[in-house]
Coordinates of N, CA and C in Angstrom, one line a residue:
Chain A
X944 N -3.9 18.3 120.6 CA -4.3 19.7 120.9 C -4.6 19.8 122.4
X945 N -4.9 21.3 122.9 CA -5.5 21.2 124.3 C -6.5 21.0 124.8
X946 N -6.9 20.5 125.5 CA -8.3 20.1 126.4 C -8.0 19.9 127.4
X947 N -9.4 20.1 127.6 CA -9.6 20.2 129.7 C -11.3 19.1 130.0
X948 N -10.8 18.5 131.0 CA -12.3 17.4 131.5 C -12.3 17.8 132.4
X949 N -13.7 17.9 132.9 CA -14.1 17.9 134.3 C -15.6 16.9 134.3
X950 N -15.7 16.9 135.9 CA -16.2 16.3 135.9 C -18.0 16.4 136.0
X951 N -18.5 15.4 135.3 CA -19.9 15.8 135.0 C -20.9 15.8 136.0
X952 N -21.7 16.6 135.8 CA -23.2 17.1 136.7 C -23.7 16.3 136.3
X953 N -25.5 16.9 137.1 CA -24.6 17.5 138.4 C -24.6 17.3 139.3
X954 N -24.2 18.1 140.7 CA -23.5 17.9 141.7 C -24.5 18.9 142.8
X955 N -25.5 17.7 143.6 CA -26.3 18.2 144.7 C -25.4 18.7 145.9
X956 N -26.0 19.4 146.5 CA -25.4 19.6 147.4 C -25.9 20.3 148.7
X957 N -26.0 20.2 150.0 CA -27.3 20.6 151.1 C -26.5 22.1 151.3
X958 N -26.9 23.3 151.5 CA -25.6 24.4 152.2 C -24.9 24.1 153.2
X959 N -23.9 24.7 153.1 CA -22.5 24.6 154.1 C -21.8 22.9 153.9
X960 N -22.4 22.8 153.1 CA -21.5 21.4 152.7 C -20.2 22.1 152.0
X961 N -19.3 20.8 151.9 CA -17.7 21.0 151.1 C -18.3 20.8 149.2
X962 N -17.5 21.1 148.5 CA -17.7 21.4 147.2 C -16.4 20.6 147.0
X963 N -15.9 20.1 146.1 CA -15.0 19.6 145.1 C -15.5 19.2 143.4
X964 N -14.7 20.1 142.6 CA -14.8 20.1 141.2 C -13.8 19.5 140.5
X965 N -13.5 18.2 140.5 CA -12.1 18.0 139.3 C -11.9 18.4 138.0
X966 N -10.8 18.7 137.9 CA -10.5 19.4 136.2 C -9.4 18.9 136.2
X967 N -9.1 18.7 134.5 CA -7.5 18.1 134.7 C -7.6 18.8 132.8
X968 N -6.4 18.8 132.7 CA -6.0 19.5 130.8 C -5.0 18.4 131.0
X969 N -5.3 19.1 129.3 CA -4.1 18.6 128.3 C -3.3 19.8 127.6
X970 N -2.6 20.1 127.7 CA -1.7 20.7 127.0 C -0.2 20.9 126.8
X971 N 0.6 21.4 126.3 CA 1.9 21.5 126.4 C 2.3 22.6 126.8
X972 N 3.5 22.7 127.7 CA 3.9 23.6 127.7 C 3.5 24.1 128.9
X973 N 2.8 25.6 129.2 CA 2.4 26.2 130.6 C 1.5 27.1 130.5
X974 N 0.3 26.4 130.1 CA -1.1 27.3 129.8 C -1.7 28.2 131.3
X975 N -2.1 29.0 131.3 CA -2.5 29.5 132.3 C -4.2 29.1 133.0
X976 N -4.7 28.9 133.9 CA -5.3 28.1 134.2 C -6.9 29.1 134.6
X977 N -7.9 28.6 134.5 CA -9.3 29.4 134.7 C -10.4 28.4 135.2
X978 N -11.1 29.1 136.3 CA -12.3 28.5 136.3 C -13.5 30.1 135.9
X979 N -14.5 29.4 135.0 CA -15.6 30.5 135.0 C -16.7 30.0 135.9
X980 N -17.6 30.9 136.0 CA -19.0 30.8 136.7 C -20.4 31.0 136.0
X981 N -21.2 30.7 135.8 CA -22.1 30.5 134.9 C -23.8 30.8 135.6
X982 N -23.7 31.5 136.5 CA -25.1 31.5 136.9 C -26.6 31.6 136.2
X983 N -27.6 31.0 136.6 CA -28.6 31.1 135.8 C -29.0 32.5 135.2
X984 N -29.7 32.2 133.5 CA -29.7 33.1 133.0 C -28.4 34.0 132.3
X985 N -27.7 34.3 133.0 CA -26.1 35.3 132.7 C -25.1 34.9 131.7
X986 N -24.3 35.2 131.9 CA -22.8 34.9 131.2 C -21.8 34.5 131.8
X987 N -20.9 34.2 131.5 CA -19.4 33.9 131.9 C -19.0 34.9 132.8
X988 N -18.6 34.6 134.0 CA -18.4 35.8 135.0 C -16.8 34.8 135.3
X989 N -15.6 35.4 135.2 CA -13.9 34.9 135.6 C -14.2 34.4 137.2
X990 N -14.1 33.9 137.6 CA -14.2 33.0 139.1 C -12.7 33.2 139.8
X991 N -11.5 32.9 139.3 CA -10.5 32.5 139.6 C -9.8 32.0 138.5
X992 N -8.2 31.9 138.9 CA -7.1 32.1 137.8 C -6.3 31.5 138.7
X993 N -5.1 30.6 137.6 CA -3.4 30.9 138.2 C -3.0 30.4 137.1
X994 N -1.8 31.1 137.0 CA -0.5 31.4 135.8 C 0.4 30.5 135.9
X995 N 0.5 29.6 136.8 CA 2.0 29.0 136.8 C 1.8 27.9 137.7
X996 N 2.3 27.0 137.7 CA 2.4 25.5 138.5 C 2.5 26.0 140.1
X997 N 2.0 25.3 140.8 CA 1.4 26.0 142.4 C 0.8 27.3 142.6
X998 N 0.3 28.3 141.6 CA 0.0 28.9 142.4 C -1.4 28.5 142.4
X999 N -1.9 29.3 143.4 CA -3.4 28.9 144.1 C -4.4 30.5 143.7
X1000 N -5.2 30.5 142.8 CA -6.2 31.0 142.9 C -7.0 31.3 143.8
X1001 N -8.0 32.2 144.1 CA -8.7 32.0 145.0 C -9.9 33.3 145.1
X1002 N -11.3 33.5 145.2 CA -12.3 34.4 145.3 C -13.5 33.6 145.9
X1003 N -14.2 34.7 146.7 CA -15.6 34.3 147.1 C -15.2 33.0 147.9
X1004 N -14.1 33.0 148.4 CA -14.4 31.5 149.2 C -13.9 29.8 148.3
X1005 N -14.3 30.2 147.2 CA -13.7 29.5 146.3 C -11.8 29.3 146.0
X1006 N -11.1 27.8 146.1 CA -9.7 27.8 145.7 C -10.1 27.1 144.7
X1007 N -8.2 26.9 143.9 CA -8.1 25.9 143.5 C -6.6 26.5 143.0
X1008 N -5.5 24.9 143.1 CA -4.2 25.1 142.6 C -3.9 24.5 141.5
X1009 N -3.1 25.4 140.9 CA -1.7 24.6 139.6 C -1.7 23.8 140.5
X1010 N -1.9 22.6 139.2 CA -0.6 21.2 139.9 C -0.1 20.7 138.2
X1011 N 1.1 21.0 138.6 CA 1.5 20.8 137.1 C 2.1 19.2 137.1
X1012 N 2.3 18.1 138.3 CA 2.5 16.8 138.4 C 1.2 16.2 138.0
X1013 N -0.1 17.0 138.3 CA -1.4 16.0 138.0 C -2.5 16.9 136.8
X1014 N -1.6 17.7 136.2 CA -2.0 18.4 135.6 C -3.3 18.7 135.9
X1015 N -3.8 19.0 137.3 CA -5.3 19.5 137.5 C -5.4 20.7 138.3
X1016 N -7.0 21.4 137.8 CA -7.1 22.3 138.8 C -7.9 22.3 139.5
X1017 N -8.3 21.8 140.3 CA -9.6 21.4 141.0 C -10.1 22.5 142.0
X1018 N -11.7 22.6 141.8 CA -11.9 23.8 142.5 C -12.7 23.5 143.7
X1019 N -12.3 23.6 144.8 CA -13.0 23.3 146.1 C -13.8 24.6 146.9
X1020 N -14.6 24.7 147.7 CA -15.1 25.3 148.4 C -15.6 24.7 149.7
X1021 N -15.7 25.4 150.6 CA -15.0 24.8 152.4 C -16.7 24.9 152.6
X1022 N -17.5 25.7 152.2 CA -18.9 26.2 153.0 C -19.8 26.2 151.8
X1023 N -20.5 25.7 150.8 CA -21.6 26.6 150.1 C -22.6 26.9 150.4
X1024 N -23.1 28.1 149.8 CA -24.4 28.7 149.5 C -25.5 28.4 149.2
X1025 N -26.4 28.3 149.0 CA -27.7 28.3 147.8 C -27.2 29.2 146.8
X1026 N -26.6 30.5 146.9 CA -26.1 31.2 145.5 C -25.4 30.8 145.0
X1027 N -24.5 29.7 145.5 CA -23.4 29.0 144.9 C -23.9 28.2 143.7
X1028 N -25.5 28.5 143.3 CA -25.8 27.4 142.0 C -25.7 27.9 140.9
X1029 N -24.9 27.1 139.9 CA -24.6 27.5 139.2 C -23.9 26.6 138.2
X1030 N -23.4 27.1 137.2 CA -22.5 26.1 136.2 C -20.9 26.7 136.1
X1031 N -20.5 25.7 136.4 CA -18.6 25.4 136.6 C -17.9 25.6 135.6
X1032 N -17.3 26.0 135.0 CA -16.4 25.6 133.8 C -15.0 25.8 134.0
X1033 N -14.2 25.1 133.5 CA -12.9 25.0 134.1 C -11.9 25.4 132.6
X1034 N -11.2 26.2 132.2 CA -10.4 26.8 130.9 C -9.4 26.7 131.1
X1035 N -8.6 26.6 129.8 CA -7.1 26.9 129.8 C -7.1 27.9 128.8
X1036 N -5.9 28.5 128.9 CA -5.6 29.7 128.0 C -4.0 29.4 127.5
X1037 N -3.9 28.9 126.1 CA -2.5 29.6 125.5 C -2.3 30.2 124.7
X1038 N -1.0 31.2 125.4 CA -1.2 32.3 123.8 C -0.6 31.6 123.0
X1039 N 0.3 30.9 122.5 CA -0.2 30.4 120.6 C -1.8 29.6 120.6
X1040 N -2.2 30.3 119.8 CA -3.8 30.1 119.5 C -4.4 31.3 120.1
X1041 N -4.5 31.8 121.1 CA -4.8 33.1 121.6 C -6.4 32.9 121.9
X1042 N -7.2 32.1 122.6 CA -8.2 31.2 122.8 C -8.3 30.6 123.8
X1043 N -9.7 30.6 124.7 CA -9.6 29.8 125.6 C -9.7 28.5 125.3
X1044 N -9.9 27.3 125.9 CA -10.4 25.9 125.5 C -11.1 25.7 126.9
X1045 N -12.4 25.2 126.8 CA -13.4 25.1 128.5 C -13.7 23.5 128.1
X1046 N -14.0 23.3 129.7 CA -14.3 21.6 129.6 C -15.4 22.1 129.8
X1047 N -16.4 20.8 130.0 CA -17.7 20.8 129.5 C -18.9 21.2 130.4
X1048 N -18.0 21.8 131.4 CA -18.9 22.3 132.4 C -19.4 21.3 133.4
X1049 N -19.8 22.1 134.7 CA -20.5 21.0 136.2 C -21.4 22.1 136.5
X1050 N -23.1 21.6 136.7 CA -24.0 22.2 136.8 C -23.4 22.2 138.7
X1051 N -23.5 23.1 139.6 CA -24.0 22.4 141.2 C -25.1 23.2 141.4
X1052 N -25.8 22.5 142.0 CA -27.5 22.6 142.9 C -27.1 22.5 144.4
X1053 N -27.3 23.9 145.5 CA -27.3 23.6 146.6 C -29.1 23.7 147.4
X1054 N -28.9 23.3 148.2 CA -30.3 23.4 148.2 C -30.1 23.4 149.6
X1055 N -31.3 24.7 150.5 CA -30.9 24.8 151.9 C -31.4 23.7 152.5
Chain B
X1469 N -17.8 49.3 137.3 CA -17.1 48.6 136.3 C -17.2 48.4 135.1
X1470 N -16.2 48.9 134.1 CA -16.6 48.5 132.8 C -17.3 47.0 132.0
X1471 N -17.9 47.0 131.6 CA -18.2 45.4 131.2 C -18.3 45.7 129.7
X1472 N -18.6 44.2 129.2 CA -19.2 43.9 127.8 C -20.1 44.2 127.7
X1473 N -21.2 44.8 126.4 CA -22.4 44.3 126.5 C -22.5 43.8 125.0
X1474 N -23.7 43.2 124.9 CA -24.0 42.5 123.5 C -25.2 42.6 123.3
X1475 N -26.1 42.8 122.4 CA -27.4 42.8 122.2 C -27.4 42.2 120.4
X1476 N -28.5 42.0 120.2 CA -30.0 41.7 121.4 C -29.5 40.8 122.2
X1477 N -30.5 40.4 123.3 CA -30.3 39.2 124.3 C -30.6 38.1 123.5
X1478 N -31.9 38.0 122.9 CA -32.3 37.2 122.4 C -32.5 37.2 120.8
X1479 N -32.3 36.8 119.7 CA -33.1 36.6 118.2 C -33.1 35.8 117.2
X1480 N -34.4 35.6 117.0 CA -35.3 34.7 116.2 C -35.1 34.9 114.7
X1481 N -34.7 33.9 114.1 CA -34.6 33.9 112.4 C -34.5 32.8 112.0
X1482 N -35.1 32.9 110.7 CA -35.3 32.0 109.9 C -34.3 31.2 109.2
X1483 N -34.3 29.8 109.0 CA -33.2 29.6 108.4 C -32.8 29.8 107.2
X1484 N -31.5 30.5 106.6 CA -31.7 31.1 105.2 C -30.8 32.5 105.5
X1485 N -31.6 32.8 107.1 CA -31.8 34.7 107.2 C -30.4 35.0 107.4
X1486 N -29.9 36.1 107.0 CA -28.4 36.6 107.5 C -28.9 37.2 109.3
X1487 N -27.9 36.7 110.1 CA -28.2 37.4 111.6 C -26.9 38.7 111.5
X1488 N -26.4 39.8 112.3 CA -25.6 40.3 112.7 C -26.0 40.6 114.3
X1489 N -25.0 39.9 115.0 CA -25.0 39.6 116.5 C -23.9 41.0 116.4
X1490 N -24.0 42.2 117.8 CA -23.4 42.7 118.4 C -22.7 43.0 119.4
X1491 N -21.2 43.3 119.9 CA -20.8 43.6 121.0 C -20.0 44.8 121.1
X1492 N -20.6 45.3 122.0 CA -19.5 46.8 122.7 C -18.5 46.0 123.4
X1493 N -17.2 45.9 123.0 CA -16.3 45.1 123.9 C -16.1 46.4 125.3
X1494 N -14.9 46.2 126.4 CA -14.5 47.6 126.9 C -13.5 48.4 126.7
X1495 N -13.4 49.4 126.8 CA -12.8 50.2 125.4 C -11.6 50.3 125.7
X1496 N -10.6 49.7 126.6 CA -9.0 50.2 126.3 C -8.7 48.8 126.0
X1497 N -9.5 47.4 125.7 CA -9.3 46.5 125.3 C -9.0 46.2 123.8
X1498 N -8.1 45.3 123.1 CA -7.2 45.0 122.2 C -7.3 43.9 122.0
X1499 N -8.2 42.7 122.5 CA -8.7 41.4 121.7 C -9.9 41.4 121.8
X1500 N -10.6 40.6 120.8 CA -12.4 40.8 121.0 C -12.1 39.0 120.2
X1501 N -13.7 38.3 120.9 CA -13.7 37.1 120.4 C -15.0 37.0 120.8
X1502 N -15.6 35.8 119.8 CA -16.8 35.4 119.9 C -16.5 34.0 120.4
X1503 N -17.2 33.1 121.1 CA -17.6 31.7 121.3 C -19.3 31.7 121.1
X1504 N -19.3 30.0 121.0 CA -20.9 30.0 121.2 C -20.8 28.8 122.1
X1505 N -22.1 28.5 122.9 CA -22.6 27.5 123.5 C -23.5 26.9 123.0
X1506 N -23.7 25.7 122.6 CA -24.7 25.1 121.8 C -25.6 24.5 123.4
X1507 N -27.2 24.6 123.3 CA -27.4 24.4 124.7 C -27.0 23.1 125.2
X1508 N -26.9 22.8 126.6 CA -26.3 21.6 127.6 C -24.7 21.5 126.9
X1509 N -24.6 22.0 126.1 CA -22.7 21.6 125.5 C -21.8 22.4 126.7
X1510 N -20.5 22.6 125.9 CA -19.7 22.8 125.9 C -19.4 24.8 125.6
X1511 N -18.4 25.3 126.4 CA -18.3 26.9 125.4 C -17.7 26.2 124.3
X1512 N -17.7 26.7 123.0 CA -16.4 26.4 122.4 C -16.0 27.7 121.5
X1513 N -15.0 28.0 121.6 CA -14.3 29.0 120.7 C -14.8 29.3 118.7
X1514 N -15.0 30.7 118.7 CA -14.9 30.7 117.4 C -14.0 31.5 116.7
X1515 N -13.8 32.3 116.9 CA -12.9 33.4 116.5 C -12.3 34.3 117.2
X1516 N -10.8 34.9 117.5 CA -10.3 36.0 117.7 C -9.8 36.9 116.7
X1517 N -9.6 38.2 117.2 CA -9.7 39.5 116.3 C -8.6 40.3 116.9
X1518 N -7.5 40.7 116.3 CA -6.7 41.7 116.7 C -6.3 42.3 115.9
X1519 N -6.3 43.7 115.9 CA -5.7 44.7 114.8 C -6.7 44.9 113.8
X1520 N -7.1 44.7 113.7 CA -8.2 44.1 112.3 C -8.2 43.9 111.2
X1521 N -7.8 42.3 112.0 CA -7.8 41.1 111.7 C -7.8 40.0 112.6
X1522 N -8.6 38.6 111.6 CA -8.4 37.2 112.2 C -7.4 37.1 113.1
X1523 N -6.9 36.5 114.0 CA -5.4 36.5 114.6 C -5.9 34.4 114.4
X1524 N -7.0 34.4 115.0 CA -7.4 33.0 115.1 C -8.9 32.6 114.1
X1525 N -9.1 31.0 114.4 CA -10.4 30.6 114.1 C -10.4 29.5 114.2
X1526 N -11.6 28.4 115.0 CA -12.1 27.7 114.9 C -12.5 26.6 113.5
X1527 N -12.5 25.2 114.0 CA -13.0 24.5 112.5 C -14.1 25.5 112.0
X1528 N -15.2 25.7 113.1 CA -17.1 26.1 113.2 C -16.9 27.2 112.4
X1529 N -16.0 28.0 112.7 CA -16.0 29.1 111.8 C -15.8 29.3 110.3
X1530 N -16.7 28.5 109.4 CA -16.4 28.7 108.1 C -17.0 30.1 107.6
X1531 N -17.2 29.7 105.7 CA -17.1 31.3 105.5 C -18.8 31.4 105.6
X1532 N -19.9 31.1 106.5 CA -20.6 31.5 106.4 C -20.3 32.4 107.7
X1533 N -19.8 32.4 108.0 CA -19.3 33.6 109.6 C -18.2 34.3 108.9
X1534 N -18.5 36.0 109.6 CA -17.2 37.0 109.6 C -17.5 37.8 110.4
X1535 N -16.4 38.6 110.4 CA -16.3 39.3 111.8 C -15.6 40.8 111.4
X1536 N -16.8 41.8 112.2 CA -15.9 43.3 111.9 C -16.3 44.0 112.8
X1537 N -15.1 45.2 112.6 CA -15.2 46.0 113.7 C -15.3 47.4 113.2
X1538 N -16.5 47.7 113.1 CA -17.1 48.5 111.8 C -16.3 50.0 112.2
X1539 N -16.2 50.6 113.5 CA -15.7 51.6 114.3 C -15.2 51.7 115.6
X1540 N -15.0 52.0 116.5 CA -14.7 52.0 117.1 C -14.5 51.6 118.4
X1541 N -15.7 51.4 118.5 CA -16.6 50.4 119.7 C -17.5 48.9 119.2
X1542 N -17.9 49.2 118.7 CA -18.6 47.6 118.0 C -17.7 46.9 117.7
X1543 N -18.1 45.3 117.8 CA -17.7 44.3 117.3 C -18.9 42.9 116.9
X1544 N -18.8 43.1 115.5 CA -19.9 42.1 115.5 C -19.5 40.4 114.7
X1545 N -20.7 39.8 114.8 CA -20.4 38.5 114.2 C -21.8 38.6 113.1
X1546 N -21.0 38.2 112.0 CA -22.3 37.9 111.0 C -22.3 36.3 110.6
X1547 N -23.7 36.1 110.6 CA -23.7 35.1 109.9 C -24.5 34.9 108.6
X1548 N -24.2 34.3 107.5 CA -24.8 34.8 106.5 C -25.9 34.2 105.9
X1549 N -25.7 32.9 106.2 CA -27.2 32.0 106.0 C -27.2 31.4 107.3
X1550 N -28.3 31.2 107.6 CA -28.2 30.8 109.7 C -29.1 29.4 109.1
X1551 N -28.5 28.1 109.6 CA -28.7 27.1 109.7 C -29.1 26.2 111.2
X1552 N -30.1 25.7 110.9 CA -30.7 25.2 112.2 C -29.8 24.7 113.5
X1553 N -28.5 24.4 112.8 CA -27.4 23.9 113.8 C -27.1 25.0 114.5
X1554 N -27.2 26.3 113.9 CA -26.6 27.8 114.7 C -26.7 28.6 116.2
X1555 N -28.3 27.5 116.1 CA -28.9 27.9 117.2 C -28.0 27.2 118.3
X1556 N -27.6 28.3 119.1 CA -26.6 28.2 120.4 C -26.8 29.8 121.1
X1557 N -26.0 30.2 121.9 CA -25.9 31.4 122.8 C -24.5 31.8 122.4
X1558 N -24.4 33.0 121.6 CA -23.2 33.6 121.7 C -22.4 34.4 122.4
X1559 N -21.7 34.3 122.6 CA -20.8 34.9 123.8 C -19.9 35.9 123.1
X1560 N -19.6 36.8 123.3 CA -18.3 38.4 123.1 C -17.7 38.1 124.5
X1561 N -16.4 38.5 123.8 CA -15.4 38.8 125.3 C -14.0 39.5 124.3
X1562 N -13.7 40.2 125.5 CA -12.5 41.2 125.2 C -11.5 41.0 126.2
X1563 N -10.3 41.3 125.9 CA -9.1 41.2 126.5 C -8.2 42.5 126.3
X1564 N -7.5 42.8 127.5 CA -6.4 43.8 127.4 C -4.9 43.4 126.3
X1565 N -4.8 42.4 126.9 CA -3.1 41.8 126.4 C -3.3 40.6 125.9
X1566 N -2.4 40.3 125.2 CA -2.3 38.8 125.1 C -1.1 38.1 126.0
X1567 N -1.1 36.9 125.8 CA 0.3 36.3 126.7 C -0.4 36.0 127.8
X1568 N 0.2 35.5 128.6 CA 0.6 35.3 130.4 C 0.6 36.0 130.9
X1569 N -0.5 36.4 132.1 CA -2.0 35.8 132.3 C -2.7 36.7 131.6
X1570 N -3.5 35.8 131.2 CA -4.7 36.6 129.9 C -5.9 36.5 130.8
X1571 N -6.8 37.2 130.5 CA -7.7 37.4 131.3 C -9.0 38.1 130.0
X1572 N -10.3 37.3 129.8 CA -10.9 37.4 129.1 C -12.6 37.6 129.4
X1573 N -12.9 38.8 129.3 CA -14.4 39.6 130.1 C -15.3 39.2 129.2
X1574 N -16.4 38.5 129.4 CA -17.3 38.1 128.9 C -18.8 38.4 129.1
X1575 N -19.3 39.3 127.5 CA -20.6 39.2 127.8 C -21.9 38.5 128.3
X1576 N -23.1 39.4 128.5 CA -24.3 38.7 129.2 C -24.6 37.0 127.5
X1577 N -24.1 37.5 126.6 CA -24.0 36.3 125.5 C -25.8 36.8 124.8
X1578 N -26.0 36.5 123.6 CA -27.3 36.8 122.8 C -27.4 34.8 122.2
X1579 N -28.8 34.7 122.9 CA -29.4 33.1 122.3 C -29.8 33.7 121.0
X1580 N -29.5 33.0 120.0 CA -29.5 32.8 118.7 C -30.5 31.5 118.2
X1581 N -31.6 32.0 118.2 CA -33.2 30.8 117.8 C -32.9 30.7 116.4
X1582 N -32.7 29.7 115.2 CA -33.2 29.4 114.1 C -34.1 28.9 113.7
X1583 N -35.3 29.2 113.1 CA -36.0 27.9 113.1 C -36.2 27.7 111.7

């Protein structure tokens, strides 16, 4: 079946440092790709998306590409915040099943 | 912007108790689904709903969970005897379309206490 790993928290970090999140799935075929954002307290807020092998996502400063050779989507960030804390979750979506599937989440803590 | 909402935020029941968790999905949307987060876990999926009906379901989703869309706007999740394992944070989310690229709006989620 499909699954997605990432990698586990969490992940300190001083501000304006670089960010890297690994995600990699399992699935067949050409699931469409998700990271959510999880800030304290809240819900699921969509972060970024891509539909198809290379393309590149991107919001808030936040990337990350299809790579359909490493089947990963890894989500980088060039500068973070202190608002940047938060929890990671990285999803795939296919429509047979019509359902996301989330890896297990990355807490990051920036601290000024 | 349109959003989800779901209430209560929070509630407390006994185990035994039937809960009915609610969500306003947003209204030109055409899938509605529940997940839960059990705390420090994982999201994991429980149910989708289209047309009204199941379309999907989870192992988690046995028949002590069901799901209706009593009118127009609501979408709720019942549970009918709530078991200390239940206690998680549930999440509503709605969707316009299905297929490529699906894009799925997610409520503030209602913590679900058993005790």
């Amino acid at each position: 079946g499909n699954s997605v790993t990432q990698m586990e928290g969490p992940v300190t970090l001083s501000e304006e440092a670089f960010l890297t999140i690994n995600c990699t799935y399992t699935a067949t075929g050409y699931p469409s790709l998700f990271w959510y954002v999880q800030y304290p307290g809240e819900g699921l807020q969509l972060l970024l998306k891509a539909t198809k092998a290379d393309d590149k996502g991107s919001n808030k400063g936040f990337e990350a590409t299809y790579r359909k050779e490493t089947t990963s989507f890894h989500l980088e960030k060039g500068s973070v915040q202190v608002s940047d804390s938060a929890v990671y979750f990285c999803a795939l979506f296919k429509a047979a099943g019509n359902k996301l599937t989330f890896g297990g989440g990355t807490r990051v803590l920036v601290k000024p | 912007e349109p959003e989800v909402t779901q209430t209560p935020s929070h509630q407390v029941t006994q185990m035994g108790q039937e809960v009915i968790l609610r969500c306003v999905p947003i209204s030109n949307h055409l899938y509605f689904y529940w997940y839960r987060q059990i705390l420090g876990q994982k999201v994991e999926f429980l149910v989708s709903f289209y047309n009204n009906e199941i379309s999907e379901k989870s192992e988690i989703f046995d028949d002590q969970f069901s799901v209706e869309r009593p009118d127009g706007s609501n979408f709720t999740l019942k549970i009918r005897s709530t078991k200390l394992e239940d206690s998680a944070m549930y999440f509503c989310a709605s969707s316009a379309t299905s297929g490529n690229p699906h894009e799925q709006f997610f409520g503030p989620g209602t913590r679900l206490t058993v005790l």
